[in-house]
Amino acid sequence: MTANVTWKSRWTFILAATGSAVGLGNIWKFPYITGEYGGGAFVLIYLACILLIGIPVMIAEIMVGRAGRSDPVDSMSSLGQAAGKTANWGAVGAIGILAGLMIMMFYSVVAGWALDYVAQSLSGSYHQAPVEQIEKSFSELLSSPYEQLFWHSIFCLITASIVAGGVTNGIGKSVDILMPVLFGFLLLLLGYSWFNGDFSAGLHFMFDTDFSKLTSEAVLVAMGHAFFTLSLGMGAIMAYGAYFPGKASIGKTVLTIAALDTVIALVAGMAMFPLVFANDLTPGQGPGLMFVTLPIAFSNMGGGQFFGTIFFALVSIAALSSSISLIEPGVAWLEKRDVKRVFSTFGLTGIAWLGGVACIFYGEVFNALDYITANIMLPLGGLMIALFVGRALSKNTVEEEVGMGTGMLFKCWWFVLRYLAPIGIILIFLNSLKLI
Ligand code: PHE
């Protein structure tokens, strides 16, 4: 794949970028961190971060990718140089590649859990089981390293095989069909929760904003998750942007992606919390939330074994369309250095696989990788991208490259990118360090 290949249309780009954005972040992570950080106020801060930081940074990332038409390192260094600034801006891309690998280390483990639940659903292991047994079966998985290792390895292998073939070749099409089906399933689960869960308790939990529960750490996690869920701050969207067709409008594209991503996360949360309250589970039970609440729904539903199998398969596929974008920036970078795609793909995925093994055997590694990437590396990467586009590049270049005209829309974005987003990120960092 070379940089003059582009996606067939703006729509294929939207699908690929949505495929990257929608994944475990929406269905697994968002509900469980919302549960841990107390609900409503956390959700509100997360939504504000998507709107005021995520969307503007995403426009900037796609613009850099499209203008540079290369991997994140080269795009940033060549645009930096062309603007008469330093080529060292490429370092932002390099740190992003590292962040992608670090995310892949724990992401592939969780995707492995989803695969394990495909098998569990298929075999009917939790069918019509009592809630305690469903809870136990997740803790049993956590205490079976070899079972996790097996599925984690399978997931890494599938990711590598797809990336080795080139990302513009196949994911567009599969995402096209599977994402709407996944969304349909989430709506089905939402319907189940409505009839069988404590829906009003779920609504109150997710949307009542009690700011007294909001800690500075919660604000940092909400911002970090806005980056994580939109695949921002590490070059994934930038790498995809390199194949963005001609002059298609970036602004509208980004709004579509962000809206789809947010709606899916909110629906996933609303499918789970009513079940949490109706079954006396704790919202803050951690990473097992999805793997306990949803099997409860499937175990009681007519045809639940079938629906459960398909659902976890779809979640695994959603994870796959995200994991390929975690590896792609590094592969694109090595490809420019004449490393064969197959070697770089299997090499990088191999490193991530090893990190995943560490995550499986040492829970602290899992938590540390999750925390450092989502809450520190991605927001820092996003800050650097906002500063790069908003301050290092000239306004004329940006105006031309971003293709949003020169009217109100551009002016608003330009202002938010130059002031609001960077200041917001810095304040949240300072606040979480207890410096303000
Ligand atoms: N956005 C993906 C998800 O929500 C995860 C991801 C993060 C993918 C960063 C690429 C880059 O599951």
mmCIF file with all atom_site columns, C-alpha atoms and ligand atoms in Angstrom, residues 20-21 23-26 103 107 228-231 234 236 322 325-326, ligand 1:
data_model
loop_
_atom_site.group_PDB
_atom_site.id
_atom_site.type_symbol
_atom_site.label_atom_id
_atom_site.label_alt_id
_atom_site.label_comp_id
_atom_site.label_asym_id
_atom_site.label_entity_id
_atom_site.label_seq_id
_atom_site.pdbx_PDB_ins_code
_atom_site.Cartn_x
_atom_site.Cartn_y
_atom_site.Cartn_z
_atom_site.occupancy
_atom_site.B_iso_or_equiv
_atom_site.pdbx_formal_charge
_atom_site.auth_seq_id
_atom_site.auth_comp_id
_atom_site.auth_asym_id
_atom_site.auth_atom_id
_atom_site.pdbx_PDB_model_num
ATOM   1  C CA . SER A 1 20  ? -11.284 2.115  14.601 1.00 0.00 ? 20  SER A CA 1
ATOM   2  C CA . ALA A 1 21  ? -13.249 4.267  17.020 1.00 0.00 ? 21  ALA A CA 1
ATOM   3  C CA . GLY A 1 23  ? -14.640 -1.099 19.845 1.00 0.00 ? 23  GLY A CA 1
ATOM   4  C CA . LEU A 1 24  ? -14.020 -2.322 23.351 1.00 0.00 ? 24  LEU A CA 1
ATOM   5  C CA . GLY A 1 25  ? -13.723 1.301  24.412 1.00 0.00 ? 25  GLY A CA 1
ATOM   6  C CA . ASN A 1 26  ? -17.435 1.781  23.839 1.00 0.00 ? 26  ASN A CA 1
ATOM   7  C CA . ILE A 1 103 ? -2.703  -0.207 24.051 1.00 0.00 ? 103 ILE A CA 1
ATOM   8  C CA . TYR A 1 107 ? -6.648  -4.531 24.332 1.00 0.00 ? 107 TYR A CA 1
ATOM   9  C CA . PHE A 1 228 ? -9.264  6.474  23.703 1.00 0.00 ? 228 PHE A CA 1
ATOM   10 C CA . THR A 1 229 ? -12.748 5.970  22.351 1.00 0.00 ? 229 THR A CA 1
ATOM   11 C CA . LEU A 1 230 ? -12.187 8.219  19.321 1.00 0.00 ? 230 LEU A CA 1
ATOM   12 C CA . SER A 1 231 ? -8.767  6.611  18.658 1.00 0.00 ? 231 SER A CA 1
ATOM   13 C CA . MET A 1 234 ? -1.624  8.299  18.791 1.00 0.00 ? 234 MET A CA 1
ATOM   14 C CA . ALA A 1 236 ? -4.392  5.922  14.151 1.00 0.00 ? 236 ALA A CA 1
ATOM   15 C CA . SER A 1 322 ? -9.886  -1.164 16.262 1.00 0.00 ? 322 SER A CA 1
ATOM   16 C CA . SER A 1 325 ? -5.607  0.650  13.638 1.00 0.00 ? 325 SER A CA 1
ATOM   17 C CA . LEU A 1 326 ? -3.407  0.263  16.714 1.00 0.00 ? 326 LEU A CA 1
HETATM 18 N N1 . PHE B 2 .   ? -11.108 3.509  19.907 1.00 0.00 ? 1   PHE B N1 1
HETATM 19 C C1 . PHE B 2 .   ? -10.893 2.135  20.185 1.00 0.00 ? 1   PHE B C1 1
HETATM 20 C C2 . PHE B 2 .   ? -12.025 1.636  21.080 1.00 0.00 ? 1   PHE B C2 1
HETATM 21 O O1 . PHE B 2 .   ? -12.796 2.427  21.565 1.00 0.00 ? 1   PHE B O1 1
HETATM 22 C C3 . PHE B 2 .   ? -9.549  1.876  20.808 1.00 0.00 ? 1   PHE B C3 1
HETATM 23 C C4 . PHE B 2 .   ? -8.423  2.546  20.123 1.00 0.00 ? 1   PHE B C4 1
HETATM 24 C C5 . PHE B 2 .   ? -7.689  3.518  20.781 1.00 0.00 ? 1   PHE B C5 1
HETATM 25 C C6 . PHE B 2 .   ? -8.114  2.250  18.802 1.00 0.00 ? 1   PHE B C6 1
HETATM 26 C C7 . PHE B 2 .   ? -6.661  4.196  20.153 1.00 0.00 ? 1   PHE B C7 1
HETATM 27 C C8 . PHE B 2 .   ? -7.093  2.906  18.156 1.00 0.00 ? 1   PHE B C8 1
HETATM 28 C C9 . PHE B 2 .   ? -6.371  3.874  18.821 1.00 0.00 ? 1   PHE B C9 1
HETATM 29 O O2 . PHE B 2 .   ? -12.143 0.456  21.315 1.00 0.00 ? 1   PHE B O2 1
#
